[in-house]
PDB file of C-alpha atoms in Angstrom:
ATOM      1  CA  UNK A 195     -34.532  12.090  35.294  1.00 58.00           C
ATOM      2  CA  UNK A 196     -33.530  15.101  33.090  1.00 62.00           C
ATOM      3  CA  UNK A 197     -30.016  15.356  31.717  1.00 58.00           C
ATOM      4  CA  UNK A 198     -29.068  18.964  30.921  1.00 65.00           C
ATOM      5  CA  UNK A 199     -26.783  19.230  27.803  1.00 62.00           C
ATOM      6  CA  UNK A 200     -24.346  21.274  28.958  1.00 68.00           C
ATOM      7  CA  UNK A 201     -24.381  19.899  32.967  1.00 70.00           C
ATOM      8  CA  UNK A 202     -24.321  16.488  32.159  1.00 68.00           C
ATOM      9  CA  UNK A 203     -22.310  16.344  27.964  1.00 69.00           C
ATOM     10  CA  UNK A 204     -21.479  12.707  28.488  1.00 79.00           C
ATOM     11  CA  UNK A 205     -24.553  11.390  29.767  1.00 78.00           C
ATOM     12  CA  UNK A 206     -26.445  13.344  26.909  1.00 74.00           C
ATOM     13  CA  UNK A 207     -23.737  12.024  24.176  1.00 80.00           C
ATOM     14  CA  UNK A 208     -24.624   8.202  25.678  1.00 84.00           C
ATOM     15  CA  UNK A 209     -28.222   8.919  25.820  1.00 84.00           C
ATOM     16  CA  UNK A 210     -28.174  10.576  21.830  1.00 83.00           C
ATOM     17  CA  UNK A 211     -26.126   7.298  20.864  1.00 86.00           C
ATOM     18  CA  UNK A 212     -28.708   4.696  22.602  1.00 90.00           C
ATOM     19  CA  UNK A 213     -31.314   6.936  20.720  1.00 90.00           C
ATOM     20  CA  UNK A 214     -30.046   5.910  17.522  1.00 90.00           C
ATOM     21  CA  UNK A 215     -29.350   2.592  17.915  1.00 92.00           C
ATOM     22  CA  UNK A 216     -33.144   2.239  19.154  1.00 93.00           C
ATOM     23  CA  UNK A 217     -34.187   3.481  15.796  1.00 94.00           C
ATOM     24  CA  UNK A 218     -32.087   1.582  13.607  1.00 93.00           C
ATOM     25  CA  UNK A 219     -32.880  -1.885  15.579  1.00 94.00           C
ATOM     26  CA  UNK A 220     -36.473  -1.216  15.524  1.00 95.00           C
ATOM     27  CA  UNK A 221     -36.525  -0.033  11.708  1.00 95.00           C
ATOM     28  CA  UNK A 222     -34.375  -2.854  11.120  1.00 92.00           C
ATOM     29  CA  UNK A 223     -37.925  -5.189  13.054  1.00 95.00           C
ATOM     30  CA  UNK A 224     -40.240  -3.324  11.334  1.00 96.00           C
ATOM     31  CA  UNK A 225     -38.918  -3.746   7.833  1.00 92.00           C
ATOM     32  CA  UNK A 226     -39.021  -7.752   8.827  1.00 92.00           C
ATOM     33  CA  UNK A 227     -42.486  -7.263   9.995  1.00 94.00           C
ATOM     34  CA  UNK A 228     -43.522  -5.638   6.451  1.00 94.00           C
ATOM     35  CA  UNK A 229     -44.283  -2.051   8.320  1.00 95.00           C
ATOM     36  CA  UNK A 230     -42.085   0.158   6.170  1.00 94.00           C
ATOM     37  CA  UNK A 231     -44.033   3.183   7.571  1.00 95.00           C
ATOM     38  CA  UNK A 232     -42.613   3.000  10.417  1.00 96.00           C
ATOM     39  CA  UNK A 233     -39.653   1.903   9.698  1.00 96.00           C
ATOM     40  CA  UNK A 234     -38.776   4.914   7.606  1.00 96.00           C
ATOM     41  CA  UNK A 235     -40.359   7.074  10.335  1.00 96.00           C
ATOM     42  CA  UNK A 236     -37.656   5.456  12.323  1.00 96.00           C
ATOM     43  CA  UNK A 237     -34.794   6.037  10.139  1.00 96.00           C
ATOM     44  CA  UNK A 238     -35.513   9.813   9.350  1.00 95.00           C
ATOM     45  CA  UNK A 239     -34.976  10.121  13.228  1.00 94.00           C
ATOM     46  CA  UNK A 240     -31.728   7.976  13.479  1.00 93.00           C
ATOM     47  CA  UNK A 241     -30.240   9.728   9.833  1.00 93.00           C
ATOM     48  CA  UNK A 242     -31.374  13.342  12.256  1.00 91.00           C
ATOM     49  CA  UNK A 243     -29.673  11.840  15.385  1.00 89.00           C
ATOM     50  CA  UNK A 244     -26.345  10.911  13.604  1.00 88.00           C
ATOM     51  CA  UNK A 245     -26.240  13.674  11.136  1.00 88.00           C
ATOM     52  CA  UNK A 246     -22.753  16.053  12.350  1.00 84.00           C
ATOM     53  CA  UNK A 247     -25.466  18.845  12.617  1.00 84.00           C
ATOM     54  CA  UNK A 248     -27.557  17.877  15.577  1.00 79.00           C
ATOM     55  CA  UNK A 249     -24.176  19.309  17.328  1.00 74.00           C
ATOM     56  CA  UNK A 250     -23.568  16.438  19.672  1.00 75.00           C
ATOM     57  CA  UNK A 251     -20.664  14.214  19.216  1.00 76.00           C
ATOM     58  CA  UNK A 252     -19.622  10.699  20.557  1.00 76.00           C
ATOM     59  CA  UNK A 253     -17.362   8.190  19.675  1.00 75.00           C
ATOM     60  CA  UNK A 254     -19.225   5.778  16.789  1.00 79.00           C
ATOM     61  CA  UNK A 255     -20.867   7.971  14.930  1.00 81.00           C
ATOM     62  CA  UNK A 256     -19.916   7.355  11.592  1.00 83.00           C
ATOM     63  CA  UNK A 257     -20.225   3.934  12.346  1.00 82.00           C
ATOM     64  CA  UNK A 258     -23.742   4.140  13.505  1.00 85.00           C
ATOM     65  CA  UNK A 259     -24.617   6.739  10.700  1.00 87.00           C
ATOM     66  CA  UNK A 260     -23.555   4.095   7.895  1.00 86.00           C
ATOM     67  CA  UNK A 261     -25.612   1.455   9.555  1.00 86.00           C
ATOM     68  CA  UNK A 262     -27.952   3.781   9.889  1.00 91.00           C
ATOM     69  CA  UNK A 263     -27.603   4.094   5.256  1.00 91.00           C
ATOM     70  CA  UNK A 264     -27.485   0.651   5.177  1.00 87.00           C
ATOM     71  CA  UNK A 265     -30.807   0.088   6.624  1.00 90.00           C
ATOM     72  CA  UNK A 266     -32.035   2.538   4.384  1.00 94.00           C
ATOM     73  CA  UNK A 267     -30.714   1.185   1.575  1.00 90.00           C
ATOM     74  CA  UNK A 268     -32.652  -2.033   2.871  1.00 89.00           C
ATOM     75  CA  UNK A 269     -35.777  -0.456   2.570  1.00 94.00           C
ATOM     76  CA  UNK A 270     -35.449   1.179  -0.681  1.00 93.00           C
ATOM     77  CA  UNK A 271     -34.430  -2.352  -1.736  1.00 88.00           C
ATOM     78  CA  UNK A 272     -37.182  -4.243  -0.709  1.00 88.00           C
ATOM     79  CA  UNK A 273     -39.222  -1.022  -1.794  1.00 91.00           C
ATOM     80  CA  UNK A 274     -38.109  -2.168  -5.050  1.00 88.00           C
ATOM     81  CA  UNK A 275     -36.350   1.217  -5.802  1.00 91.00           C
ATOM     82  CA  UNK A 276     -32.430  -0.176  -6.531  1.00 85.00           C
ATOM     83  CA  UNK A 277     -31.171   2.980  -7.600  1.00 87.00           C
ATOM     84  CA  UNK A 278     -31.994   4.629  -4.033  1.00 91.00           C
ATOM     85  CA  UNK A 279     -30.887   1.578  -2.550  1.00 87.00           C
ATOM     86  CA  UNK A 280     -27.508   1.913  -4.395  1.00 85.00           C
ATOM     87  CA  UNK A 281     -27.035   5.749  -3.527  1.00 89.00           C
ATOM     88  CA  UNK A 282     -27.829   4.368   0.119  1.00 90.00           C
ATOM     89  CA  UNK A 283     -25.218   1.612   0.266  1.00 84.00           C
ATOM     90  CA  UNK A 284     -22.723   3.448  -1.421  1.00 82.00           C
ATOM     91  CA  UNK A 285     -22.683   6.163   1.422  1.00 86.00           C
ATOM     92  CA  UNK A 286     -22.397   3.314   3.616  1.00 82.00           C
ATOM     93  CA  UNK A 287     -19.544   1.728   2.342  1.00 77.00           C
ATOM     94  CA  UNK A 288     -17.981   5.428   2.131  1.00 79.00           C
ATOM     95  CA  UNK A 289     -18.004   5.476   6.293  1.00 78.00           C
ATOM     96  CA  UNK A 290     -17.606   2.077   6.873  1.00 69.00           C
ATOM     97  CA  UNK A 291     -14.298   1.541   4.683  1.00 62.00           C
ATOM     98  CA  UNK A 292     -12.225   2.237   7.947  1.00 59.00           C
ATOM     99  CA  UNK A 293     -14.278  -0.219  10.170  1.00 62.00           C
ATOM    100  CA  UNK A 294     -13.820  -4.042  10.602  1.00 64.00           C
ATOM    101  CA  UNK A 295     -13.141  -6.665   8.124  1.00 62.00           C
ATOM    102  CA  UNK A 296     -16.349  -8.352   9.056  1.00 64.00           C
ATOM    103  CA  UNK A 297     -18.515  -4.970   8.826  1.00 67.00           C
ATOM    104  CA  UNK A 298     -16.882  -4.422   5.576  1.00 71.00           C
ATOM    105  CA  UNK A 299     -17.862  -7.864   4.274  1.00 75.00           C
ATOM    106  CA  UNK A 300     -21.401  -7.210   5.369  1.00 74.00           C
ATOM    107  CA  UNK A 301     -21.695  -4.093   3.276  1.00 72.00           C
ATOM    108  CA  UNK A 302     -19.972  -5.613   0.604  1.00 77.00           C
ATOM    109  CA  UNK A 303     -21.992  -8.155   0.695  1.00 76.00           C
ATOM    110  CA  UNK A 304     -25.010  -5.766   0.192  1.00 77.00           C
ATOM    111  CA  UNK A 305     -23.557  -3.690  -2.369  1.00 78.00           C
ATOM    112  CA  UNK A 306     -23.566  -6.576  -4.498  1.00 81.00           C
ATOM    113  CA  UNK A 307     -27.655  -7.699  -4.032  1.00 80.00           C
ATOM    114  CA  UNK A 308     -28.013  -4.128  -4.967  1.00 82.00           C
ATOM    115  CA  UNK A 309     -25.545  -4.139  -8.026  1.00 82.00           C
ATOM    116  CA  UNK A 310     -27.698  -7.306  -9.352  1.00 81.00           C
ATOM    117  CA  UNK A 311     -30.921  -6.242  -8.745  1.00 79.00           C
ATOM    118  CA  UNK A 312     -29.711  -2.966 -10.569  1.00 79.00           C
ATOM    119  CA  UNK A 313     -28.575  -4.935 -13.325  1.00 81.00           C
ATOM    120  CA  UNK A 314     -24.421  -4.542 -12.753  1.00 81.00           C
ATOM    121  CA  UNK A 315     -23.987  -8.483 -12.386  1.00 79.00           C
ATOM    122  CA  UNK A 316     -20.366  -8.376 -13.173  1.00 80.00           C
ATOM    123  CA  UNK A 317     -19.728  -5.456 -10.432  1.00 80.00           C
ATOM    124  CA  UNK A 318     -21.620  -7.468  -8.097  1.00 80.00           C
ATOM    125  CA  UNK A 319     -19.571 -10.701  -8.455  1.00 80.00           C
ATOM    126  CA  UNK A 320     -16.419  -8.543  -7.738  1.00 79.00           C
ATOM    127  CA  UNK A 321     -17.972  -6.918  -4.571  1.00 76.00           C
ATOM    128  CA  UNK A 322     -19.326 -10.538  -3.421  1.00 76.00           C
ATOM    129  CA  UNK A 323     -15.852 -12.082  -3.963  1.00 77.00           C
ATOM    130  CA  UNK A 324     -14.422  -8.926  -2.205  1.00 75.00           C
ATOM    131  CA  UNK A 325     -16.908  -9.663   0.868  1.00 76.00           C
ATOM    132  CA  UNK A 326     -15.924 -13.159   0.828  1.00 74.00           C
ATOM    133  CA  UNK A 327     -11.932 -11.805   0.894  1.00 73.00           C
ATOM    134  CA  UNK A 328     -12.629  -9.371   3.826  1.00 70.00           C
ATOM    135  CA  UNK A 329     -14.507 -12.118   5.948  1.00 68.00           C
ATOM    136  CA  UNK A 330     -12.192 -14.950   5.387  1.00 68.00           C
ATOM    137  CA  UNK A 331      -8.909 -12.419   5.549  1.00 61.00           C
ATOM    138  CA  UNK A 332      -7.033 -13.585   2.878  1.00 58.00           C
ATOM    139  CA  UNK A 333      -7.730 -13.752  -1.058  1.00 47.00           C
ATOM    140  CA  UNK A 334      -9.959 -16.383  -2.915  1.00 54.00           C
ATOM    141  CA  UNK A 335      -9.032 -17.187  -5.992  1.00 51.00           C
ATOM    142  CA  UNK A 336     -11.849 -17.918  -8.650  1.00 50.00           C
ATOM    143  CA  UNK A 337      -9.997 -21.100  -9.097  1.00 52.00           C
ATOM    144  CA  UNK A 338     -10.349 -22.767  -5.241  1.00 56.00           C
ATOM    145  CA  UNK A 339     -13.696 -21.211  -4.838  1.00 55.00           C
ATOM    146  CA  UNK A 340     -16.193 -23.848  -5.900  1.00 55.00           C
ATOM    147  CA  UNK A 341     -19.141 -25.156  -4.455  1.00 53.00           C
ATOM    148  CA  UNK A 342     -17.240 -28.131  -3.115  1.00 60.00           C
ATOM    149  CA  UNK A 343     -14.945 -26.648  -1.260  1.00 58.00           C
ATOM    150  CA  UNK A 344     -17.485 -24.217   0.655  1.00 52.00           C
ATOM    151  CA  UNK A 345     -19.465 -27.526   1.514  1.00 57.00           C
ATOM    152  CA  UNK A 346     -16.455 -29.826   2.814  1.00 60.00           C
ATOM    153  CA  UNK A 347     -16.206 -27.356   5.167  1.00 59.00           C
ATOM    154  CA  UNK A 348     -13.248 -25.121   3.670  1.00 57.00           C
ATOM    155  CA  UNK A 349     -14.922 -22.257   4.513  1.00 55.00           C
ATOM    156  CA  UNK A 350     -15.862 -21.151   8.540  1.00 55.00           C
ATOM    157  CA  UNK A 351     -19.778 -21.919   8.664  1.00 52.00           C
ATOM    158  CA  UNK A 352     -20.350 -17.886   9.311  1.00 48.00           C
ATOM    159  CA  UNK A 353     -19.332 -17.486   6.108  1.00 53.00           C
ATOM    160  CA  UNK A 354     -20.934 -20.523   4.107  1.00 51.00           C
ATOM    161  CA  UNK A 355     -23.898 -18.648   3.008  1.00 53.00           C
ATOM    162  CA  UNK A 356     -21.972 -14.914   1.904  1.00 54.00           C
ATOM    163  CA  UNK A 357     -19.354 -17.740  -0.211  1.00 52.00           C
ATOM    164  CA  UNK A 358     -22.356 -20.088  -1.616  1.00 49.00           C
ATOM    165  CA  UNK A 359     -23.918 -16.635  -2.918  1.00 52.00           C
ATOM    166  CA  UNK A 360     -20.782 -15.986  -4.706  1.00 51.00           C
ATOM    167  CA  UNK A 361     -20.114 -19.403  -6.184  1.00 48.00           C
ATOM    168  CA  UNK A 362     -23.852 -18.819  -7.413  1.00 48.00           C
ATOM    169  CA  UNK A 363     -22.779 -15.878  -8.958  1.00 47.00           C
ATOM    170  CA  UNK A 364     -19.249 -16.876 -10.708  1.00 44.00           C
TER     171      UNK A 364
END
């Protein structure tokens, strides 16, 4: 069935935001499969679809464009080009400040891999212990986070691995 822009604006706006998220799940498989042509194929489309030029808007855009920079920021990562990666997962976090605690952690999270791999170590222990503060919702100090206590179980098990990387990194 055909859905007119103009006859049918909701429909279209749903259909335009299931388009993206198609693209950035299946870049997201591709770059696990090792098929980064396609997956940047994939992304151009879904940075197109969610950029405010293509003229149609619906409610999680930003959102859905900053997942769509994080994935990109994946593949210039494991592309092995950190400084793209970085530009990528800064304009990320720059859309995704005003989401969730847990989305915030994940890009936090991410911004710090990148930070290392770029060299920044100390930056990316703050933004790991910053991740580890938005998913837990409170403050760790550097004094109660130790290895220990992330293994007795004083950290939720979501969390374990995000809190283990920044013990690693302390």
């Amino acid at each position: 069935r055909h859905y007119d822009r103009k006859q049918h604006p909701d429909t279209y706006a749903r259909l335009h935001a299931q388009t993206l998220i198609f693209c950035n799940v299946y870049a997201l498989r591709f770059l696990r499969a090792k098929q980064p042509t396609r997956a940047i194929s994939l992304l151009q489309k879904a940075q197109t679809l969610s950029s405010p030029a293509c003229g149609v808007e619906f409610g999680g855009r930003l959102a859905l464009r900053g997942w769509t920079f994080d994935i990109l920021a994946l593949y210039y990562y494991s592309r092995g080009k950190p400084s793209a990666s970085l530009s990528y997962v800064s304009k990320a976090m720059r859309l995704i400040d005003r989401q969730s605690a847990e989305g915030r952690a994940t890009w936090k999270s991410h911004l710090s891999a990148v930070l290392s791999a770029c060299g920044r170590h100390h930056q990316a222990i703050e933004h790991a212990k910053e991740a580890l503060s938005d998913a837990l919702g409170d403050e760790i100090s550097d004094g109660n986070l130790t290895l220990e206590f992330v293994e007795s179980g004083g950290i939720p098990h979501a969390q374990r691995r995000l809190a283990s990387a920044a013990v690693f990194n302390l």
